[in-house]
Amino acid sequence: MNDRNAIDSETIIDLAKGGSELLTANFGPRLNTGETLTSVSSVTQTVQPTAGSGETSTLTVGSGAINTGGAVTVDGQSRAVSTVVQFRVTVPSNAVAGAYKVTVLAGTSASNVKPLNVQLRVW
């Protein structure tokens, strides 16, 4: 049974307050043989630390795009065409330090909708 709260990403991304970075959700290991990504249903921050006075626990998460133009290299490894979703995350300068989770939902060529959870750490 798959735990909906589990972190599926291969790496944990560290971002500084005030930073912005293009992140990659690798669906490759979750896809069946011959299956590819065809659409991005949503990219949503689903977990955040509790905000204190003057702090915010909401990140700006951009919409996702599938790598349909070709393979991409992530952390030194090539990822096949139509197997990853890339999205930008911007961290406010007054963000709460701690662990965040972004859930990416993507449709596939087999008419499946697959989730992938990406963990970020803000420092």
GROMACS .gro file of N, CA, C and O in nm:
model
  492
    1MET      N    1   0.085  -0.118   0.000
    1MET     CA    2   0.000   0.000   0.000
    1MET      C    3   0.089   0.123   0.000
    1MET      O    4   0.187   0.132   0.072
    2ASN      N    5   0.056   0.222  -0.080
    2ASN     CA    6   0.134   0.344  -0.093
    2ASN      C    7   0.088   0.446   0.010
    2ASN      O    8  -0.030   0.474   0.022
    3ASP      N    9   0.182   0.501   0.086
    3ASP     CA   10   0.152   0.604   0.184
    3ASP      C   11   0.144   0.739   0.113
    3ASP      O   12   0.243   0.784   0.056
    4ARG      N   13   0.028   0.802   0.114
    4ARG     CA   14   0.009   0.929   0.043
    4ARG      C   15   0.098   1.040   0.096
    4ARG      O   16   0.124   1.138   0.029
    5ASN      N   17   0.146   1.027   0.221
    5ASN     CA   18   0.230   1.130   0.280
    5ASN      C   19   0.378   1.103   0.262
    5ASN      O   20   0.461   1.183   0.303
    6ALA      N   21   0.414   0.988   0.204
    6ALA     CA   22   0.555   0.954   0.186
    6ALA      C   23   0.620   1.049   0.085
    6ALA      O   24   0.554   1.101  -0.005
    7ILE      N   25   0.748   1.068   0.100
    7ILE     CA   26   0.825   1.150   0.006
    7ILE      C   27   0.877   1.056  -0.102
    7ILE      O   28   0.945   0.958  -0.074
    8ASP      N   29   0.845   1.086  -0.228
    8ASP     CA   30   0.881   1.001  -0.340
    8ASP      C   31   1.004   1.049  -0.415
    8ASP      O   32   1.061   0.974  -0.492
    9SER      N   33   1.040   1.175  -0.397
    9SER     CA   34   1.151   1.230  -0.473
    9SER      C   35   1.281   1.165  -0.433
    9SER      O   36   1.296   1.115  -0.321
   10GLU      N   37   1.376   1.164  -0.525
   10GLU     CA   38   1.505   1.100  -0.501
   10GLU      C   39   1.595   1.184  -0.412
   10GLU      O   40   1.682   1.130  -0.345
   11THR      N   41   1.575   1.313  -0.412
   11THR     CA   42   1.658   1.402  -0.332
   11THR      C   43   1.569   1.501  -0.258
   11THR      O   44   1.455   1.526  -0.297
   12ILE      N   45   1.623   1.557  -0.150
   12ILE     CA   46   1.557   1.665  -0.078
   12ILE      C   47   1.626   1.793  -0.120
   12ILE      O   48   1.748   1.802  -0.118
   13ILE      N   49   1.548   1.890  -0.161
   13ILE     CA   50   1.603   2.015  -0.212
   13ILE      C   51   1.613   2.116  -0.099
   13ILE      O   52   1.516   2.136  -0.026
   14ASP      N   53   1.729   2.178  -0.084
   14ASP     CA   54   1.750   2.283   0.015
   14ASP      C   55   1.742   2.419  -0.055
   14ASP      O   56   1.812   2.441  -0.154
   15LEU      N   57   1.656   2.507  -0.003
   15LEU     CA   58   1.641   2.641  -0.059
   15LEU      C   59   1.656   2.745   0.051
   15LEU      O   60   1.606   2.726   0.162
   16ALA      N   61   1.721   2.855   0.018
   16ALA     CA   62   1.738   2.963   0.114
   16ALA      C   63   1.617   3.056   0.109
   16ALA      O   64   1.550   3.067   0.006
   17LYS      N   65   1.591   3.122   0.220
   17LYS     CA   66   1.486   3.226   0.221
   17LYS      C   67   1.520   3.329   0.115
   17LYS      O   68   1.635   3.370   0.100
   18GLY      N   69   1.420   3.370   0.038
   18GLY     CA   70   1.441   3.466  -0.070
   18GLY      C   71   1.489   3.403  -0.199
   18GLY      O   72   1.505   3.471  -0.299
   19GLY      N   73   1.511   3.270  -0.200
   19GLY     CA   74   1.562   3.202  -0.319
   19GLY      C   75   1.452   3.154  -0.412
   19GLY      O   76   1.334   3.151  -0.378
   20SER      N   77   1.494   3.116  -0.532
   20SER     CA   78   1.403   3.064  -0.633
   20SER      C   79   1.480   2.961  -0.713
   20SER      O   80   1.596   2.982  -0.748
   21GLU      N   81   1.414   2.847  -0.740
   21GLU     CA   82   1.484   2.741  -0.812
   21GLU      C   83   1.387   2.658  -0.896
   21GLU      O   84   1.272   2.637  -0.855
   22LEU      N   85   1.435   2.612  -1.012
   22LEU     CA   86   1.358   2.522  -1.096
   22LEU      C   87   1.380   2.380  -1.043
   22LEU      O   88   1.494   2.333  -1.036
   23LEU      N   89   1.273   2.313  -1.002
   23LEU     CA   90   1.282   2.179  -0.944
   23LEU      C   91   1.229   2.075  -1.042
   23LEU      O   92   1.148   2.106  -1.130
   24THR      N   93   1.274   1.953  -1.024
   24THR     CA   94   1.235   1.844  -1.112
   24THR      C   95   1.177   1.728  -1.033
   24THR      O   96   1.239   1.682  -0.937
   25ALA      N   97   1.059   1.684  -1.073
   25ALA     CA   98   0.996   1.565  -1.015
   25ALA      C   99   1.012   1.452  -1.116
   25ALA      O  100   0.954   1.456  -1.224
   26ASN      N  101   1.092   1.351  -1.082
   26ASN     CA  102   1.121   1.240  -1.172
   26ASN      C  103   1.017   1.129  -1.153
   26ASN      O  104   1.019   1.057  -1.055
   27PHE      N  105   0.929   1.114  -1.251
   27PHE     CA  106   0.826   1.011  -1.246
   27PHE      C  107   0.874   0.879  -1.307
   27PHE      O  108   0.803   0.779  -1.299
   28GLY      N  109   0.991   0.878  -1.368
   28GLY     CA  110   1.041   0.760  -1.439
   28GLY      C  111   1.020   0.628  -1.367
   28GLY      O  112   0.961   0.534  -1.422
   29PRO      N  113   1.065   0.613  -1.241
   29PRO     CA  114   1.048   0.486  -1.170
   29PRO      C  115   0.902   0.450  -1.141
   29PRO      O  116   0.872   0.333  -1.115
   30ARG      N  117   0.812   0.545  -1.148
   30ARG     CA  118   0.670   0.520  -1.119
   30ARG      C  119   0.589   0.484  -1.243
   30ARG      O  120   0.472   0.447  -1.233
   31LEU      N  121   0.650   0.500  -1.360
   31LEU     CA  122   0.578   0.475  -1.485
   31LEU      C  123   0.591   0.329  -1.527
   31LEU      O  124   0.696   0.266  -1.508
   32ASN      N  125   0.484   0.274  -1.583
   32ASN     CA  126   0.486   0.138  -1.635
   32ASN      C  127   0.565   0.136  -1.766
   32ASN      O  128   0.584   0.240  -1.830
   33THR      N  129   0.607   0.020  -1.809
   33THR     CA  130   0.684   0.006  -1.933
   33THR      C  131   0.608   0.070  -2.049
   33THR      O  132   0.491   0.040  -2.071
   34GLY      N  133   0.673   0.162  -2.119
   34GLY     CA  134   0.613   0.229  -2.233
   34GLY      C  135   0.525   0.347  -2.198
   34GLY      O  136   0.481   0.421  -2.288
   35GLU      N  137   0.495   0.368  -2.072
   35GLU     CA  138   0.408   0.477  -2.028
   35GLU      C  139   0.489   0.607  -2.019
   35GLU      O  140   0.604   0.607  -1.977
   36THR      N  141   0.428   0.718  -2.060
   36THR     CA  142   0.491   0.849  -2.050
   36THR      C  143   0.392   0.949  -1.988
   36THR      O  144   0.273   0.923  -1.982
   37LEU      N  145   0.447   1.062  -1.947
   37LEU     CA  146   0.362   1.169  -1.895
   37LEU      C  147   0.301   1.246  -2.010
   37LEU      O  148   0.368   1.273  -2.110
   38THR      N  149   0.173   1.283  -1.996
   38THR     CA  150   0.105   1.357  -2.102
   38THR      C  151   0.049   1.492  -2.056
   38THR      O  152   0.023   1.579  -2.138
   39SER      N  153   0.028   1.507  -1.924
   39SER     CA  154  -0.028   1.633  -1.874
   39SER      C  155   0.008   1.650  -1.727
   39SER      O  156   0.038   1.554  -1.658
   40VAL      N  157   0.004   1.775  -1.682
   40VAL     CA  158   0.025   1.806  -1.541
   40VAL      C  159  -0.108   1.853  -1.485
   40VAL      O  160  -0.161   1.955  -1.529
   41SER      N  161  -0.164   1.776  -1.392
   41SER     CA  162  -0.293   1.812  -1.332
   41SER      C  163  -0.278   1.923  -1.230
   41SER      O  164  -0.358   2.015  -1.225
   42SER      N  165  -0.174   1.912  -1.145
   42SER     CA  166  -0.151   2.017  -1.045
   42SER      C  167  -0.012   2.004  -0.985
   42SER      O  168   0.048   1.897  -0.985
   43VAL      N  169   0.036   2.117  -0.934
   43VAL     CA  170   0.160   2.124  -0.856
   43VAL      C  171   0.123   2.211  -0.736
   43VAL      O  172   0.098   2.330  -0.751
   44THR      N  173   0.117   2.149  -0.616
   44THR     CA  174   0.061   2.217  -0.500
   44THR      C  175   0.144   2.193  -0.375
   44THR      O  176   0.183   2.079  -0.347
   45GLN      N  177   0.169   2.300  -0.301
   45GLN     CA  178   0.232   2.284  -0.171
   45GLN      C  179   0.131   2.220  -0.078
   45GLN      O  180   0.020   2.270  -0.061
   46THR      N  181   0.166   2.106  -0.018
   46THR     CA  182   0.069   2.033   0.064
   46THR      C  183   0.107   2.028   0.212
   46THR      O  184   0.022   1.995   0.294
   47VAL      N  185   0.230   2.055   0.247
   47VAL     CA  186   0.273   2.056   0.387
   47VAL      C  187   0.367   2.173   0.409
   47VAL      O  188   0.451   2.203   0.325
   48GLN      N  189   0.352   2.238   0.522
   48GLN     CA  190   0.441   2.348   0.557
   48GLN      C  191   0.451   2.358   0.708
   48GLN      O  192   0.361   2.314   0.779
   49PRO      N  193   0.561   2.416   0.759
   49PRO     CA  194   0.574   2.438   0.902
   49PRO      C  195   0.476   2.546   0.949
   49PRO      O  196   0.424   2.623   0.869
   50THR      N  197   0.454   2.553   1.078
   50THR     CA  198   0.365   2.653   1.135
   50THR      C  199   0.434   2.789   1.138
   50THR      O  200   0.546   2.802   1.187
   51ALA      N  201   0.365   2.890   1.086
   51ALA     CA  202   0.421   3.025   1.080
   51ALA      C  203   0.410   3.093   1.215
   51ALA      O  204   0.315   3.072   1.289
   52GLY      N  205   0.510   3.175   1.245
   52GLY     CA  206   0.509   3.256   1.366
   52GLY      C  207   0.481   3.400   1.330
   52GLY      O  208   0.444   3.432   1.217
   53SER      N  209   0.501   3.488   1.422
   53SER     CA  210   0.476   3.631   1.400
   53SER      C  211   0.568   3.685   1.291
   53SER      O  212   0.689   3.672   1.297
   54GLY      N  213   0.507   3.743   1.189
   54GLY     CA  214   0.584   3.804   1.080
   54GLY      C  215   0.640   3.705   0.979
   54GLY      O  216   0.709   3.744   0.887
   55GLU      N  217   0.609   3.576   0.996
   55GLU     CA  218   0.661   3.475   0.904
   55GLU      C  219   0.548   3.424   0.814
   55GLU      O  220   0.431   3.438   0.846
   56THR      N  221   0.588   3.364   0.703
   56THR     CA  222   0.491   3.301   0.615
   56THR      C  223   0.533   3.157   0.590
   56THR      O  224   0.652   3.127   0.587
   57SER      N  225   0.436   3.068   0.576
   57SER     CA  226   0.466   2.928   0.548
   57SER      C  227   0.415   2.888   0.410
   57SER      O  228   0.401   2.771   0.380
   58THR      N  229   0.389   2.987   0.327
   58THR     CA  230   0.340   2.962   0.192
   58THR      C  231   0.448   2.995   0.091
   58THR      O  232   0.500   3.107   0.088
   59LEU      N  233   0.484   2.898   0.009
   59LEU     CA  234   0.580   2.916  -0.099
   59LEU      C  235   0.504   2.952  -0.226
   59LEU      O  236   0.385   2.922  -0.239
   60THR      N  237   0.572   3.013  -0.320
   60THR     CA  238   0.513   3.037  -0.451
   60THR      C  239   0.556   2.921  -0.540
   60THR      O  240   0.676   2.903  -0.565
   61VAL      N  241   0.459   2.841  -0.583
   61VAL     CA  242   0.487   2.722  -0.663
   61VAL      C  243   0.429   2.743  -0.802
   61VAL      O  244   0.309   2.766  -0.817
   62GLY      N  245   0.515   2.737  -0.903
   62GLY     CA  246   0.470   2.757  -1.040
   62GLY      C  247   0.406   2.633  -1.098
   62GLY      O  248   0.413   2.523  -1.041
   63SER      N  249   0.340   2.650  -1.211
   63SER     CA  250   0.279   2.535  -1.279
   63SER      C  251   0.390   2.448  -1.336
   63SER      O  252   0.501   2.492  -1.362
   64GLY      N  253   0.361   2.322  -1.355
   64GLY     CA  254   0.462   2.229  -1.403
   64GLY      C  255   0.461   2.214  -1.554
   64GLY      O  256   0.360   2.237  -1.620
   65ALA      N  257   0.577   2.174  -1.606
   65ALA     CA  258   0.592   2.146  -1.749
   65ALA      C  259   0.665   2.013  -1.765
   65ALA      O  260   0.763   1.985  -1.696
   66ILE      N  261   0.616   1.931  -1.857
   66ILE     CA  262   0.677   1.801  -1.885
   66ILE      C  263   0.792   1.821  -1.984
   66ILE      O  264   0.783   1.904  -2.074
   67ASN      N  265   0.898   1.744  -1.968
   67ASN     CA  266   1.014   1.755  -2.057
   67ASN      C  267   0.988   1.689  -2.193
   67ASN      O  268   1.052   1.592  -2.231
   68THR      N  269   0.895   1.745  -2.269
   68THR     CA  270   0.859   1.687  -2.399
   68THR      C  271   0.961   1.720  -2.508
   68THR      O  272   0.962   1.653  -2.611
   69GLY      N  273   1.046   1.819  -2.485
   69GLY     CA  274   1.142   1.860  -2.588
   69GLY      C  275   1.267   1.775  -2.593
   69GLY      O  276   1.348   1.790  -2.684
   70GLY      N  277   1.287   1.687  -2.497
   70GLY     CA  278   1.406   1.603  -2.497
   70GLY      C  279   1.442   1.561  -2.356
   70GLY      O  280   1.380   1.603  -2.258
   71ALA      N  281   1.543   1.477  -2.348
   71ALA     CA  282   1.591   1.430  -2.219
   71ALA      C  283   1.650   1.547  -2.142
   71ALA      O  284   1.698   1.644  -2.201
   72VAL      N  285   1.645   1.540  -2.009
   72VAL     CA  286   1.707   1.642  -1.924
   72VAL      C  287   1.801   1.571  -1.827
   72VAL      O  288   1.781   1.454  -1.792
   73THR      N  289   1.904   1.643  -1.786
   73THR     CA  290   1.998   1.588  -1.689
   73THR      C  291   1.968   1.650  -1.553
   73THR      O  292   1.963   1.771  -1.539
   74VAL      N  293   1.945   1.563  -1.454
   74VAL     CA  294   1.915   1.605  -1.318
   74VAL      C  295   2.010   1.532  -1.225
   74VAL      O  296   2.019   1.409  -1.229
   75ASP      N  297   2.081   1.607  -1.143
   75ASP     CA  298   2.178   1.548  -1.050
   75ASP      C  299   2.273   1.452  -1.121
   75ASP      O  300   2.306   1.345  -1.070
   76GLY      N  301   2.315   1.491  -1.241
   76GLY     CA  302   2.412   1.412  -1.315
   76GLY      C  303   2.356   1.290  -1.387
   76GLY      O  304   2.431   1.215  -1.448
   77GLN      N  305   2.223   1.270  -1.384
   77GLN     CA  306   2.163   1.155  -1.451
   77GLN      C  307   2.065   1.202  -1.558
   77GLN      O  308   1.985   1.291  -1.533
   78SER      N  309   2.072   1.139  -1.674
   78SER     CA  310   1.981   1.173  -1.783
   78SER      C  311   1.844   1.113  -1.756
   78SER      O  312   1.832   0.998  -1.715
   79ARG      N  313   1.740   1.194  -1.777
   79ARG     CA  314   1.601   1.151  -1.761
   79ARG      C  315   1.535   1.151  -1.897
   79ARG      O  316   1.544   1.248  -1.972
   80ALA      N  317   1.467   1.043  -1.931
   80ALA     CA  318   1.406   1.025  -2.062
   80ALA      C  319   1.298   1.129  -2.090
   80ALA      O  320   1.239   1.187  -1.998
   81VAL      N  321   1.270   1.150  -2.218
   81VAL     CA  322   1.165   1.241  -2.263
   81VAL      C  323   1.032   1.200  -2.201
   81VAL      O  324   1.000   1.082  -2.190
   82SER      N  325   0.955   1.301  -2.157
   82SER     CA  326   0.819   1.283  -2.103
   82SER      C  327   0.813   1.194  -1.978
   82SER      O  328   0.718   1.119  -1.958
   83THR      N  329   0.917   1.208  -1.891
   83THR     CA  330   0.917   1.133  -1.765
   83THR      C  331   0.936   1.223  -1.643
   83THR      O  332   0.930   1.174  -1.531
   84VAL      N  333   0.958   1.352  -1.664
   84VAL     CA  334   0.976   1.442  -1.550
   84VAL      C  335   0.887   1.566  -1.565
   84VAL      O  336   0.852   1.606  -1.676
   85VAL      N  337   0.853   1.624  -1.451
   85VAL     CA  338   0.781   1.752  -1.446
   85VAL      C  339   0.873   1.852  -1.379
   85VAL      O  340   0.927   1.825  -1.272
   86GLN      N  341   0.894   1.965  -1.445
   86GLN     CA  342   0.976   2.072  -1.388
   86GLN      C  343   0.885   2.187  -1.348
   86GLN      O  344   0.789   2.220  -1.419
   87PHE      N  345   0.916   2.247  -1.231
   87PHE     CA  346   0.837   2.359  -1.180
   87PHE      C  347   0.927   2.448  -1.095
   87PHE      O  348   1.025   2.403  -1.039
   88ARG      N  349   0.893   2.576  -1.088
   88ARG     CA  350   0.971   2.672  -1.011
   88ARG      C  351   0.909   2.694  -0.875
   88ARG      O  352   0.787   2.707  -0.862
   89VAL      N  353   0.995   2.700  -0.772
   89VAL     CA  354   0.953   2.733  -0.636
   89VAL      C  355   1.029   2.858  -0.593
   89VAL      O  356   1.152   2.864  -0.607
   90THR      N  357   0.955   2.956  -0.543
   90THR     CA  358   1.014   3.078  -0.490
   90THR      C  359   0.980   3.086  -0.342
   90THR      O  360   0.865   3.065  -0.302
   91VAL      N  361   1.084   3.113  -0.261
   91VAL     CA  362   1.070   3.116  -0.115
   91VAL      C  363   1.069   3.263  -0.070
   91VAL      O  364   1.163   3.336  -0.099
   92PRO      N  365   0.964   3.306   0.001
   92PRO     CA  366   0.962   3.443   0.051
   92PRO      C  367   1.078   3.467   0.148
   92PRO      O  368   1.124   3.374   0.215
   93SER      N  369   1.121   3.591   0.158
   93SER     CA  370   1.233   3.624   0.248
   93SER      C  371   1.195   3.607   0.394
   93SER      O  372   1.282   3.590   0.479
   94ASN      N  373   1.067   3.608   0.425
   94ASN     CA  374   1.022   3.590   0.564
   94ASN      C  375   0.960   3.451   0.586
   94ASN      O  376   0.878   3.431   0.673
   95ALA      N  377   1.006   3.352   0.507
   95ALA     CA  378   0.953   3.217   0.518
   95ALA      C  379   0.997   3.150   0.648
   95ALA      O  380   1.101   3.182   0.705
   96VAL      N  381   0.917   3.055   0.693
   96VAL     CA  382   0.950   2.974   0.809
   96VAL      C  383   1.055   2.871   0.765
   96VAL      O  384   1.037   2.804   0.663
   97ALA      N  385   1.163   2.858   0.840
   97ALA     CA  386   1.262   2.753   0.812
   97ALA      C  387   1.201   2.619   0.849
   97ALA      O  388   1.128   2.607   0.948
   98GLY      N  389   1.228   2.517   0.768
   98GLY     CA  390   1.176   2.384   0.799
   98GLY      C  391   1.142   2.306   0.673
   98GLY      O  392   1.176   2.345   0.562
   99ALA      N  393   1.073   2.194   0.692
   99ALA     CA  394   1.040   2.102   0.583
   99ALA      C  395   0.905   2.137   0.519
   99ALA      O  396   0.808   2.165   0.589
  100TYR      N  397   0.902   2.133   0.388
  100TYR     CA  398   0.783   2.158   0.308
  100TYR      C  399   0.765   2.040   0.213
  100TYR      O  400   0.863   1.973   0.178
  101LYS      N  401   0.643   2.017   0.167
  101LYS     CA  402   0.617   1.914   0.067
  101LYS      C  403   0.535   1.975  -0.045
  101LYS      O  404   0.439   2.046  -0.020
  102VAL      N  405   0.575   1.942  -0.169
  102VAL     CA  406   0.498   1.981  -0.288
  102VAL      C  407   0.454   1.852  -0.356
  102VAL      O  408   0.536   1.763  -0.382
  103THR      N  409   0.324   1.840  -0.383
  103THR     CA  410   0.269   1.723  -0.451
  103THR      C  411   0.242   1.757  -0.597
  103THR      O  412   0.175   1.856  -0.627
  104VAL      N  413   0.296   1.674  -0.686
  104VAL     CA  414   0.277   1.691  -0.830
  104VAL      C  415   0.187   1.577  -0.878
  104VAL      O  416   0.214   1.460  -0.851
  105LEU      N  417   0.077   1.613  -0.945
  105LEU     CA  418  -0.012   1.514  -1.006
  105LEU      C  419   0.003   1.524  -1.157
  105LEU      O  420  -0.010   1.633  -1.214
  106ALA      N  421   0.030   1.409  -1.222
  106ALA     CA  422   0.050   1.410  -1.367
  106ALA      C  423  -0.028   1.297  -1.432
  106ALA      O  424  -0.035   1.185  -1.379
  107GLY      N  425  -0.087   1.328  -1.548
  107GLY     CA  426  -0.157   1.228  -1.627
  107GLY      C  427  -0.060   1.156  -1.718
  107GLY      O  428   0.044   1.209  -1.757
  108THR      N  429  -0.094   1.030  -1.752
  108THR     CA  430  -0.004   0.948  -1.833
  108THR      C  431  -0.071   0.901  -1.962
  108THR      O  432  -0.193   0.910  -1.978
  109SER      N  433   0.012   0.846  -2.050
  109SER     CA  434  -0.037   0.793  -2.177
  109SER      C  435  -0.129   0.671  -2.158
  109SER      O  436  -0.201   0.634  -2.250
  110ALA      N  437  -0.129   0.612  -2.039
  110ALA     CA  438  -0.218   0.499  -2.009
  110ALA      C  439  -0.344   0.545  -1.936
  110ALA      O  440  -0.413   0.464  -1.873
  111SER      N  441  -0.372   0.675  -1.940
  111SER     CA  442  -0.489   0.736  -1.875
  111SER      C  443  -0.487   0.724  -1.723
  111SER      O  444  -0.591   0.725  -1.659
  112ASN      N  445  -0.369   0.711  -1.666
  112ASN     CA  446  -0.353   0.711  -1.521
  112ASN      C  447  -0.321   0.852  -1.474
  112ASN      O  448  -0.270   0.934  -1.551
  113VAL      N  449  -0.349   0.882  -1.347
  113VAL     CA  450  -0.304   1.006  -1.284
  113VAL      C  451  -0.217   0.964  -1.168
  113VAL      O  452  -0.263   0.893  -1.078
  114LYS      N  453  -0.091   1.006  -1.173
  114LYS     CA  454   0.006   0.961  -1.072
  114LYS      C  455   0.054   1.079  -0.988
  114LYS      O  456   0.084   1.185  -1.041
  115PRO      N  457   0.064   1.058  -0.855
  115PRO     CA  458   0.117   1.161  -0.767
  115PRO      C  459   0.266   1.138  -0.740
  115PRO      O  460   0.314   1.025  -0.745
  116LEU      N  461   0.337   1.246  -0.713
  116LEU     CA  462   0.475   1.237  -0.668
  116LEU      C  463   0.498   1.349  -0.567
  116LEU      O  464   0.463   1.464  -0.594
  117ASN      N  465   0.549   1.314  -0.450
  117ASN     CA  466   0.575   1.412  -0.344
  117ASN      C  467   0.722   1.451  -0.342
  117ASN      O  468   0.808   1.364  -0.336
  118VAL      N  469   0.746   1.580  -0.346
  118VAL     CA  470   0.882   1.635  -0.344
  118VAL      C  471   0.902   1.709  -0.212
  118VAL      O  472   0.817   1.789  -0.173
  119GLN      N  473   1.012   1.681  -0.143
  119GLN     CA  474   1.039   1.750  -0.016
  119GLN      C  475   1.141   1.860  -0.037
  119GLN      O  476   1.241   1.842  -0.106
  120LEU      N  477   1.112   1.975   0.026
  120LEU     CA  478   1.203   2.088   0.026
  120LEU      C  479   1.237   2.122   0.170
  120LEU      O  480   1.155   2.103   0.259
  121ARG      N  481   1.356   2.174   0.190
  121ARG     CA  482   1.392   2.229   0.321
  121ARG      C  483   1.430   2.373   0.300
  121ARG      O  484   1.514   2.405   0.217
  122VAL      N  485   1.366   2.459   0.376
  122VAL     CA  486   1.398   2.603   0.372
  122VAL      C  487   1.484   2.633   0.492
  122VAL      O  488   1.455   2.595   0.603
  123TRP      N  489   1.591   2.707   0.467
  123TRP     CA  490   1.682   2.746   0.576
  123TRP      C  491   1.702   2.896   0.576
  123TRP      O  492   1.674   2.965   0.485
   0.00000   0.00000   0.00000
